[in-house]
mmCIF file of C-alpha atoms in Angstrom:
data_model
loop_
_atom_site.group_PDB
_atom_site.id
_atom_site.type_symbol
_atom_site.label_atom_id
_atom_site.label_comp_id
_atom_site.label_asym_id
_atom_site.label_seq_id
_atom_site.Cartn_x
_atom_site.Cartn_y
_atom_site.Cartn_z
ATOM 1 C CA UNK A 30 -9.808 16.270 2.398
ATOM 2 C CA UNK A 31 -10.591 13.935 5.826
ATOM 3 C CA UNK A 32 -8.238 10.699 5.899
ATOM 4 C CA UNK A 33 -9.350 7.504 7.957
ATOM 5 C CA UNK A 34 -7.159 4.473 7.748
ATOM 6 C CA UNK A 35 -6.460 3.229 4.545
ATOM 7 C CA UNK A 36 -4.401 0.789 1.792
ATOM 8 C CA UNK A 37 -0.914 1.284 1.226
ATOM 9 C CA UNK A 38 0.277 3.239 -1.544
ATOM 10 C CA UNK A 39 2.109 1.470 -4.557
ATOM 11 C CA UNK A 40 5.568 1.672 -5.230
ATOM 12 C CA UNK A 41 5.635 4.077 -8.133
ATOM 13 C CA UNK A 42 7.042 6.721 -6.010
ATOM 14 C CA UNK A 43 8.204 8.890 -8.618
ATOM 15 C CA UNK A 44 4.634 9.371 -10.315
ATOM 16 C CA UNK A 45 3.363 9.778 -7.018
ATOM 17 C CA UNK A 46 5.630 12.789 -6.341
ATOM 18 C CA UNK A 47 4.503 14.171 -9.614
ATOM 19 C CA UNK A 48 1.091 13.592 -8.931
ATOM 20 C CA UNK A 49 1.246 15.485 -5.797
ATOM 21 C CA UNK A 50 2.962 18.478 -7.084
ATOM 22 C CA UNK A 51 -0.090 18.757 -9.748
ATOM 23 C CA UNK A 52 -3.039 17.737 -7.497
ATOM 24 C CA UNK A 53 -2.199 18.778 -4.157
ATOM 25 C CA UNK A 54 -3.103 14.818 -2.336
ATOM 26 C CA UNK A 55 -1.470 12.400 -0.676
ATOM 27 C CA UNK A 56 -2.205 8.702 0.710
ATOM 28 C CA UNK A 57 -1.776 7.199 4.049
ATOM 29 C CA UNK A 58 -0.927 3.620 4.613
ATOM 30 C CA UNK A 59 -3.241 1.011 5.872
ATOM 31 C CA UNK A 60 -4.816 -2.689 5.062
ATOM 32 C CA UNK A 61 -6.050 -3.663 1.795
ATOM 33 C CA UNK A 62 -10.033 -2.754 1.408
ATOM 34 C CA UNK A 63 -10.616 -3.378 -2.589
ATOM 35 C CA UNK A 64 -10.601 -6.289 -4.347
ATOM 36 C CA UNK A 65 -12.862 -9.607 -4.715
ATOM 37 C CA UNK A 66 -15.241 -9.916 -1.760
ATOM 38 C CA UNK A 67 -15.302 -13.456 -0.337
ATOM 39 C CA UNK A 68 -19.004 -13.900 -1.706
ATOM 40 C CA UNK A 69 -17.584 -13.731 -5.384
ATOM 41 C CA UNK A 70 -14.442 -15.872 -4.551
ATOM 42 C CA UNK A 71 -14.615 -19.458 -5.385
ATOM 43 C CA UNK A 72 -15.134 -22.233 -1.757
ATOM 44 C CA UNK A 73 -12.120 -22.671 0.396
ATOM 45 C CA UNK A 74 -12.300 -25.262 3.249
ATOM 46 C CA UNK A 75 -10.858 -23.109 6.376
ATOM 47 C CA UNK A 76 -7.341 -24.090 6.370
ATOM 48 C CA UNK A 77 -5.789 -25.509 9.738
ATOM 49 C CA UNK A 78 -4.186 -23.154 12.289
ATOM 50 C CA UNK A 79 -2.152 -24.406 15.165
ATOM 51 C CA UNK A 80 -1.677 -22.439 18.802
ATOM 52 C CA UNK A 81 -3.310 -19.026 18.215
ATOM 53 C CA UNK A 82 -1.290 -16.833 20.166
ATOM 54 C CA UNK A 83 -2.435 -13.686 22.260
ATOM 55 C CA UNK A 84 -1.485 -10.678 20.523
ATOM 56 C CA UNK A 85 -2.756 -6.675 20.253
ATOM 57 C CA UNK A 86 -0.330 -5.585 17.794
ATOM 58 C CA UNK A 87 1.630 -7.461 14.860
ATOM 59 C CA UNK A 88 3.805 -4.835 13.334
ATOM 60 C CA UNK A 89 6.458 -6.433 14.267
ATOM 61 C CA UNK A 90 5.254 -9.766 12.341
ATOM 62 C CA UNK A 91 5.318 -10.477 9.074
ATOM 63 C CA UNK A 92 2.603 -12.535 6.629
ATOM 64 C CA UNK A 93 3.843 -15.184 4.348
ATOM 65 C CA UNK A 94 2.952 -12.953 1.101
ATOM 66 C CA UNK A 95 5.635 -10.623 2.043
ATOM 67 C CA UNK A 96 8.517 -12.380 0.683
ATOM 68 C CA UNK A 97 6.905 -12.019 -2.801
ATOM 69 C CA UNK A 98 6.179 -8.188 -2.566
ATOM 70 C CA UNK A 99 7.952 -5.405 -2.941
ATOM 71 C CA UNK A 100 9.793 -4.424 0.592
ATOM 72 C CA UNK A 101 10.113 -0.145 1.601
ATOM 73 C CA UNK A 102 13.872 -0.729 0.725
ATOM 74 C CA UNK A 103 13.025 -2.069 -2.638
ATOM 75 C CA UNK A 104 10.265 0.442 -3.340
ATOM 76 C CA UNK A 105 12.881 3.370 -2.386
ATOM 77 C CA UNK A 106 16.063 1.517 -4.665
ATOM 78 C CA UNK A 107 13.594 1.801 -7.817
ATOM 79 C CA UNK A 108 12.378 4.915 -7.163
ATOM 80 C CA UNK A 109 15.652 6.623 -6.417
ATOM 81 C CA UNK A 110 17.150 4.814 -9.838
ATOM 82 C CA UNK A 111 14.175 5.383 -11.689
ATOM 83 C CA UNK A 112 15.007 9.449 -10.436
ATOM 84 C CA UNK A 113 18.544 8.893 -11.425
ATOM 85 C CA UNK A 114 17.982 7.058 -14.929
ATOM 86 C CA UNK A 115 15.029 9.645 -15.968
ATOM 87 C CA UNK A 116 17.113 12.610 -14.830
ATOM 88 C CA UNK A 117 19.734 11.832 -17.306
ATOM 89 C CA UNK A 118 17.352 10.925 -19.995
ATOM 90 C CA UNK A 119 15.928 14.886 -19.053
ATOM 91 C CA UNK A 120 19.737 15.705 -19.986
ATOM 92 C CA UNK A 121 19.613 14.539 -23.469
ATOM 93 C CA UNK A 122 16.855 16.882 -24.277
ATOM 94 C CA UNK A 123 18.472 19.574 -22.609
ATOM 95 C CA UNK A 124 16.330 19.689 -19.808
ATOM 96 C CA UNK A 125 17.432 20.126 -16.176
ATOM 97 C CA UNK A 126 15.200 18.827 -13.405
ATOM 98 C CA UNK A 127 15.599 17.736 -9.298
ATOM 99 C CA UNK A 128 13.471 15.794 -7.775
ATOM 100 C CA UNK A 129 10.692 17.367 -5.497
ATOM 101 C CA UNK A 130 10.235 16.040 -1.923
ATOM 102 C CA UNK A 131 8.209 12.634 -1.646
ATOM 103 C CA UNK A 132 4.807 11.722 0.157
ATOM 104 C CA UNK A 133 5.052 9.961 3.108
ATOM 105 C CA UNK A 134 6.891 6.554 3.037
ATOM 106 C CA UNK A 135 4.587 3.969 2.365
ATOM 107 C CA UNK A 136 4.388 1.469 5.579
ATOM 108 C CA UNK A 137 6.982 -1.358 6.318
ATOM 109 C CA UNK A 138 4.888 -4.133 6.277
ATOM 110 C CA UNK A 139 1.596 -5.230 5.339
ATOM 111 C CA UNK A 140 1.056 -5.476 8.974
ATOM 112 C CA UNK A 141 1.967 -1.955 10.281
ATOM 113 C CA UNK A 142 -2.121 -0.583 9.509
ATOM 114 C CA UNK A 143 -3.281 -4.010 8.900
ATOM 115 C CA UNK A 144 -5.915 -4.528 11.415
ATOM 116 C CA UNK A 145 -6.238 -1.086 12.767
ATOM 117 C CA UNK A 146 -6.652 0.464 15.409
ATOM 118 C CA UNK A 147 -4.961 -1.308 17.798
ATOM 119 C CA UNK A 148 -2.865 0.839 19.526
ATOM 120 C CA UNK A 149 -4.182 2.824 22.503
ATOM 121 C CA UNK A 150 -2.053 5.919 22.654
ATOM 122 C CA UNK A 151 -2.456 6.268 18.894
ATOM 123 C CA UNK A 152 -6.747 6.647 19.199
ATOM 124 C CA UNK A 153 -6.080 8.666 22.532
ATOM 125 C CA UNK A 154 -5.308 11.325 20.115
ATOM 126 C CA UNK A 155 -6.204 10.248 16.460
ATOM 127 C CA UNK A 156 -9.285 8.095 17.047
ATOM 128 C CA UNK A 157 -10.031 6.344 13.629
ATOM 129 C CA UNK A 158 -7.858 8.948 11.847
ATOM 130 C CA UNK A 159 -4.781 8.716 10.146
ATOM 131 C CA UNK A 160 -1.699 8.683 12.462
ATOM 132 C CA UNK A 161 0.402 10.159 9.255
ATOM 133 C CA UNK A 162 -0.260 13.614 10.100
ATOM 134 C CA UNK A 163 0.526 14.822 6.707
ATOM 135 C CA UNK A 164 -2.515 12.458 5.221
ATOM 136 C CA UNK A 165 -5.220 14.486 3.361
ATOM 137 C CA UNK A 166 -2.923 17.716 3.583
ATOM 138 C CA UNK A 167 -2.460 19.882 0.827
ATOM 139 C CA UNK A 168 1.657 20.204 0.653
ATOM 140 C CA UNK A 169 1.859 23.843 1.106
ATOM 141 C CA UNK A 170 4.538 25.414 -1.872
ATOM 142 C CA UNK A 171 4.686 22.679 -3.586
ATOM 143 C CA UNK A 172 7.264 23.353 -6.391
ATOM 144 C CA UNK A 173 6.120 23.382 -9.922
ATOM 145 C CA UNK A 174 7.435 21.378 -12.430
ATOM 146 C CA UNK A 175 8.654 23.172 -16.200
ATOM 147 C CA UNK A 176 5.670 22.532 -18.285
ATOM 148 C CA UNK A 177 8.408 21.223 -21.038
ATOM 149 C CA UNK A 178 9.942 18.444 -18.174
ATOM 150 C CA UNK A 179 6.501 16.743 -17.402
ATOM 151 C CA UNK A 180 6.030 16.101 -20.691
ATOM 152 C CA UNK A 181 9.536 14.905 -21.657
ATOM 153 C CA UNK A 182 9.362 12.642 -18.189
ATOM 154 C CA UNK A 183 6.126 11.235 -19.616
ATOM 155 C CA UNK A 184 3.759 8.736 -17.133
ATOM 156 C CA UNK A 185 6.264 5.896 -17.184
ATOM 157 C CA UNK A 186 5.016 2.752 -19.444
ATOM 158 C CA UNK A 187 1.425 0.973 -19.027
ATOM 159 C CA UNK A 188 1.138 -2.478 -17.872
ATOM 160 C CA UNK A 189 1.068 -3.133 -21.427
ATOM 161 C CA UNK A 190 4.090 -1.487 -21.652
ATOM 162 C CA UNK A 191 3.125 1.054 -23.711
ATOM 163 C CA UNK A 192 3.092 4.818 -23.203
ATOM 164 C CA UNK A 193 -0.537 6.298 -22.000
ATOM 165 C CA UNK A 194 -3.338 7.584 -24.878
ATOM 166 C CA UNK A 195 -2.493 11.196 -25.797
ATOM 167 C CA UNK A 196 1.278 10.952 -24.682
ATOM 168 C CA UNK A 197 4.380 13.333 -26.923
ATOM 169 C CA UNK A 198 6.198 11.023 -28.784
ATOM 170 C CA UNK A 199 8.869 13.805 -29.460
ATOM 171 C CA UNK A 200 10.266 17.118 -28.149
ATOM 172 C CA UNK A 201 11.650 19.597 -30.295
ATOM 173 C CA UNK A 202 11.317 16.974 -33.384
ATOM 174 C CA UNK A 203 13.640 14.503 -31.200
ATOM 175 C CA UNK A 204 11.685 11.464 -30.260
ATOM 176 C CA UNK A 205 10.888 10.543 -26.695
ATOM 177 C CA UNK A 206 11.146 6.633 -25.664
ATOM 178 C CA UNK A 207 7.747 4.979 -24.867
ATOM 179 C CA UNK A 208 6.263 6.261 -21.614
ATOM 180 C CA UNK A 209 8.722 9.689 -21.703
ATOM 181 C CA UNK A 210 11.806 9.306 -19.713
ATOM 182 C CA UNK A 211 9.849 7.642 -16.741
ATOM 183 C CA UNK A 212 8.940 5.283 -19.614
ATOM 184 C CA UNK A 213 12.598 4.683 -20.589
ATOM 185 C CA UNK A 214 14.094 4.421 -16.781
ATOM 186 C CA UNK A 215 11.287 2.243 -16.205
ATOM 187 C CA UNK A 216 12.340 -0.437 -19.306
ATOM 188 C CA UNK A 217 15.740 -0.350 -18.374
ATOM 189 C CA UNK A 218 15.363 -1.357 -14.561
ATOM 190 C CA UNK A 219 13.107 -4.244 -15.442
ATOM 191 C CA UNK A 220 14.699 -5.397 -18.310
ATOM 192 C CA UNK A 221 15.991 -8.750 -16.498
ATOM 193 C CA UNK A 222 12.303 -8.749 -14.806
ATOM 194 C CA UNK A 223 9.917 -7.049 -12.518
ATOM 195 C CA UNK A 224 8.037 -4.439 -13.508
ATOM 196 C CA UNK A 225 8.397 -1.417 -11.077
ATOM 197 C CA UNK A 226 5.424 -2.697 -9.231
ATOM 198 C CA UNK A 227 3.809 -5.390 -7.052
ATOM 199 C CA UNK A 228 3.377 -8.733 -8.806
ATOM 200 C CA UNK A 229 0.007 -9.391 -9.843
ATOM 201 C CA UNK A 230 -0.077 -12.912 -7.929
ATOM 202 C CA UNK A 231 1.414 -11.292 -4.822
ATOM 203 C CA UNK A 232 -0.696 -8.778 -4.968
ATOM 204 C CA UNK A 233 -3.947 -10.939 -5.783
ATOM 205 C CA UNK A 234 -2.763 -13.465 -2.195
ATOM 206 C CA UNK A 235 -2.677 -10.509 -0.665
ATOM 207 C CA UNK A 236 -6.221 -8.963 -1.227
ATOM 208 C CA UNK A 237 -7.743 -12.949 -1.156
ATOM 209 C CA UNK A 238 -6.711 -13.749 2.136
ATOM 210 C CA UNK A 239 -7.927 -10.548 3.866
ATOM 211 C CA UNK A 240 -11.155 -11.316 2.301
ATOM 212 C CA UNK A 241 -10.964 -14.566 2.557
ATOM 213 C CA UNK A 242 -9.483 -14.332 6.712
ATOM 214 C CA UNK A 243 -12.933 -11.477 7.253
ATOM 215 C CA UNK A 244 -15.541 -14.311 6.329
ATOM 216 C CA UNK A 245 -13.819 -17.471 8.326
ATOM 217 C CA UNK A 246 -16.262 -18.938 10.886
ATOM 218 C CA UNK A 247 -13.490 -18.562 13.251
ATOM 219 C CA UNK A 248 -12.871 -15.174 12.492
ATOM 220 C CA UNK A 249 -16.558 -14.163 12.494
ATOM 221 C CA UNK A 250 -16.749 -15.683 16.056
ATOM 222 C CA UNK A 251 -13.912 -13.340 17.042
ATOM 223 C CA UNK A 252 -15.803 -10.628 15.642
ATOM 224 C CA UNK A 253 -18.848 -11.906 17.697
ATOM 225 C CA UNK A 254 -17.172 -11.762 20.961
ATOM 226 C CA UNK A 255 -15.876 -7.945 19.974
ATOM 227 C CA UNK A 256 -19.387 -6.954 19.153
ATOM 228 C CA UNK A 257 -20.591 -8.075 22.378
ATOM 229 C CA UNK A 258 -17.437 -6.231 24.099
ATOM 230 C CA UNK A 259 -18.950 -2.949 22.428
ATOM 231 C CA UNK A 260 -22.067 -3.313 23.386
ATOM 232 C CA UNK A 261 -21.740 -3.559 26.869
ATOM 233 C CA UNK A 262 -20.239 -0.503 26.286
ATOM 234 C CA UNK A 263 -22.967 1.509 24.808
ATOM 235 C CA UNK A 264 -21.733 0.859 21.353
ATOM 236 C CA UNK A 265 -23.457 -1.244 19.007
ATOM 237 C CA UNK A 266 -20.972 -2.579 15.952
ATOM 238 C CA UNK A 267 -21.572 -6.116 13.727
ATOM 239 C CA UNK A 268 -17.677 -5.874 13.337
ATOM 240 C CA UNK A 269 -14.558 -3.835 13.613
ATOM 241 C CA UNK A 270 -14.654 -2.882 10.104
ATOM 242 C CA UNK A 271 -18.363 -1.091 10.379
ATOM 243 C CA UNK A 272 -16.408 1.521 13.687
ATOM 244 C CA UNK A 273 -13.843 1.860 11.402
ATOM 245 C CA UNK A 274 -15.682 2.809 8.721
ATOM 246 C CA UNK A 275 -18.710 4.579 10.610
ATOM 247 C CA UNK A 276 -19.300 7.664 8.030
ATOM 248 C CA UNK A 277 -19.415 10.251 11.175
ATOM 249 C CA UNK A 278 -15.779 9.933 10.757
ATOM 250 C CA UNK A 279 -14.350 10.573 7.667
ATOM 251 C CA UNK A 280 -17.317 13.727 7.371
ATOM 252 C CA UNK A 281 -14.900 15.121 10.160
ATOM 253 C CA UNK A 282 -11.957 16.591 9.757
ATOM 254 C CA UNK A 283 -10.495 15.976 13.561
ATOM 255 C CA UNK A 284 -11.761 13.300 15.729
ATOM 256 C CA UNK A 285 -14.329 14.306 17.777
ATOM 257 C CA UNK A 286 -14.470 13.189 21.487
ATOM 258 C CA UNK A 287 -17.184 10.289 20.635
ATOM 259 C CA UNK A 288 -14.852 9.185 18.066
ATOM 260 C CA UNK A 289 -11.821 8.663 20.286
ATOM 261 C CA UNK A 290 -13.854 7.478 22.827
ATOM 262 C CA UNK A 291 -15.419 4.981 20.423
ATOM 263 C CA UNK A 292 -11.908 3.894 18.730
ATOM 264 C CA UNK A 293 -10.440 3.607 22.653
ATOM 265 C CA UNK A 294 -13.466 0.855 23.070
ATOM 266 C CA UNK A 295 -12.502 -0.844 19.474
ATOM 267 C CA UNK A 296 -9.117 -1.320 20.810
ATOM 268 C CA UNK A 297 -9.730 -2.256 24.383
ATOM 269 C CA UNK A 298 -11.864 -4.626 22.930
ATOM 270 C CA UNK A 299 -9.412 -6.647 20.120
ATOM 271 C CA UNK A 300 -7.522 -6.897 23.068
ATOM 272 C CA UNK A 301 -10.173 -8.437 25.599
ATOM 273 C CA UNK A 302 -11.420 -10.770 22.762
ATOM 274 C CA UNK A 303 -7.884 -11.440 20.935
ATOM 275 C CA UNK A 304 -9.262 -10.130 18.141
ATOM 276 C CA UNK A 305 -5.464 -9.470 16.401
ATOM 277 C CA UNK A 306 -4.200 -13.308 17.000
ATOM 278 C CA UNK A 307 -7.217 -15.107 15.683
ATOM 279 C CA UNK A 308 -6.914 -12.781 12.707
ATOM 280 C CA UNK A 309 -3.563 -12.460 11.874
ATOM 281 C CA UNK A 310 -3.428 -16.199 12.638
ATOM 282 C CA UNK A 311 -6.236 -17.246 10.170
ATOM 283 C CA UNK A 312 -5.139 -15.003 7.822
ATOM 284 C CA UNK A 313 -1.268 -16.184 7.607
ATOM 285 C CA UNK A 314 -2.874 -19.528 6.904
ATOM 286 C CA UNK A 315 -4.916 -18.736 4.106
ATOM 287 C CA UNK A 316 -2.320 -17.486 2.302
ATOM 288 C CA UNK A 317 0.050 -20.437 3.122
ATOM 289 C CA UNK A 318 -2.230 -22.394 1.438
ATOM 290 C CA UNK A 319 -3.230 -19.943 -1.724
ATOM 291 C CA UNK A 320 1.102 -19.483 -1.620
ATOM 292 C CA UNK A 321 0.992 -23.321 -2.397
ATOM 293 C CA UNK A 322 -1.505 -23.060 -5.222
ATOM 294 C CA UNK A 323 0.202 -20.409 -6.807
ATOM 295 C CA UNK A 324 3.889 -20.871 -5.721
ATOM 296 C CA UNK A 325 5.112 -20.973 -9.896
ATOM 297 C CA UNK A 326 3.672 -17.751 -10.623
ATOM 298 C CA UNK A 327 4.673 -16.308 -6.962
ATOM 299 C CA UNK A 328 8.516 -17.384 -7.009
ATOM 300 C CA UNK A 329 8.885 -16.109 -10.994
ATOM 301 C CA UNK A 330 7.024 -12.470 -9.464
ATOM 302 C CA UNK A 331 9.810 -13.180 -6.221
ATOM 303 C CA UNK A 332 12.973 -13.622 -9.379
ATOM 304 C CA UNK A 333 11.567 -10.514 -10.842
ATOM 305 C CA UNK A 334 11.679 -8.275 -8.024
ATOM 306 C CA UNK A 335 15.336 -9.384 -6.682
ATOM 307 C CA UNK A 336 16.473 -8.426 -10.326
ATOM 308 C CA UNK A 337 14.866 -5.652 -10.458
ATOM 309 C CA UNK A 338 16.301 -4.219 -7.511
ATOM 310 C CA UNK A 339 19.873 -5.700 -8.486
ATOM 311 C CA UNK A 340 19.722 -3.123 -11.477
ATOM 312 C CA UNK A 341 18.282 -0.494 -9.170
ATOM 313 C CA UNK A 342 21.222 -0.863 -7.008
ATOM 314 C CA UNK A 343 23.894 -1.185 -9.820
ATOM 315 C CA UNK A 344 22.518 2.021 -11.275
ATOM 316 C CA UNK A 345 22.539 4.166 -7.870
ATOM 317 C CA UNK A 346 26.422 2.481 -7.155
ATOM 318 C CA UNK A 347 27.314 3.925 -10.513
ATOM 319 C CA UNK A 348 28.403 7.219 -11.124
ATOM 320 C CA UNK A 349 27.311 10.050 -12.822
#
């Protein structure tokens, strides 16, 4: 399987791990491309932006919606209690289990892949590829998992919180808590709130703004002067999501020397035309403003999360 840039995995960990050891994939980290598209959103006056400073890279920068979602450390405390919690729950059926090896860790920030490529060593070799080396690999020996244990862990609960269609309800005549013993794990760490995943809201600002930030007349203008960049250099692009998502690519399984050549351009380019500030700048506005709309439902998803990971990190200080 080819892997181009794209959206950060969610913070289910655990199911991802047992995902992989069944089907052999894996996901690479990126900037959110599914949700509404700004044609089916409701009208927005442009919100105000200050100084828009000069920037190639914003990694090291944060957008507001990131203090409601979950961070790497909280995604790794829940996984690593949800391991511990379902573990023991494996016990009482007198199953054994450890843990296989985990996929890639998802990226810092929503700003590490965001508004890719921008970095010019990184295309030098990767083009519009994945950096992650392991995305789209098959792990080689992956360990299997007793037939008996996958179906005593269960698929954790729904986001009805129920267990999935078709799920064992017992083992050996004992029953098995909704959702298996991911199920049960899962109930206990979000019993004060959470629910072992992005917030909807969060997760909605998130997805609006970058939709919202693509179709902003001062955006588009950015885009405008990029285009023009390319095509004085032989390349002819509307914006830098149609090089990024040029099909030549992802039918490849390596870049090819056009493509790196092409993804050098892109990057030389954000930087000639400050493509990076005027987005990241537009785009940390929009959600200021959809943050105020929303900021009941946001700071109840922000209460969730912090107890959430309070349990998490009671239940790893514990012992046993």
């Amino acid at each position: 399987m080819t892997s181009t840039r794209r959206a950060r995995p969610g913070p289910a960990l655990l199911l991802t791990v047992l995902a992989l050891t069944a089907a052999g994939c894996s996901a690479a980290p990126g900037a959110p491309e599914a949700g509404p598209s700004a044609t089916t959103l409701s009208p927005m006056d442009p919100p105000p932006v200050g100084d828009i400073p000069r920037l190639t890279r914003v990694d090291d920068r944060a957008l507001p919606v990131e203090a409601y979602l979950l961070t790497g450390e909280q995604y790794r405390s829940f996984d690593a209690a949800q391991s511990k919690l379902a573990t023991g729950c494996l016990r009482e059926y007198g199953l054994a289990w450890t843990r296989p090896p985990g996929p890639a860790t998802a990226a810092e920030t929503q700003t590490t892949h965001r508004y890719d490529p921008v970095d010019p060593a990184d295309v030098a070799v990767n083009g519009y590829h994945s950096p992650d080396p392991a995305a789209g690999a098959k792990p080689s020996g992956a360990p299997s998992v007793d037939p008996d244990v996958l179906a005593v862990l269960g698929s954790g609960l729904g986001p009805d919180g129920r267990s999935a269609p078709g799920a064992a309800t017992e083992f050996h005549g004992k029953p098995l808590p909704a959702g298996g013993c991911l199920g049960d794990a899962q109930h206990r760490l979000t019993a004060q709130g959470g629910t072992g995943r992005d917030g909807d809201a969060a997760v909605a600002v998130n997805f609006e703004s970058f939709e919202r930030s693509r179709a902003d007349p001062r955006v588009e203008e950015v885009f405008r002067a990029w285009s023009g960049c390319m095509k004085e250099r032989g390349y002819a692009y509307p914006t830098p999501a149609d090089a990024l998502k040029d099909a030549r690519w992802a039918a490849a399984d390596r870049p090819s020397a056009e493509e790196i050549a092409t993804a050098t351009a892109d990057v030389e380019c954000k930087a000639r035309t400050n493509v990076v500030g005027v987005w990241f700048t537009v785009e940390s506005a929009y959600q200021t403003e959809l943050i105020r709309r929303h900021q009941a439902e946001l700071a109840a998803v922000k209460a969730g999360n912090d107890a959430m990971t309070a349990l998490a990190r009671s239940v790893l200080a514990a012992g046993g």
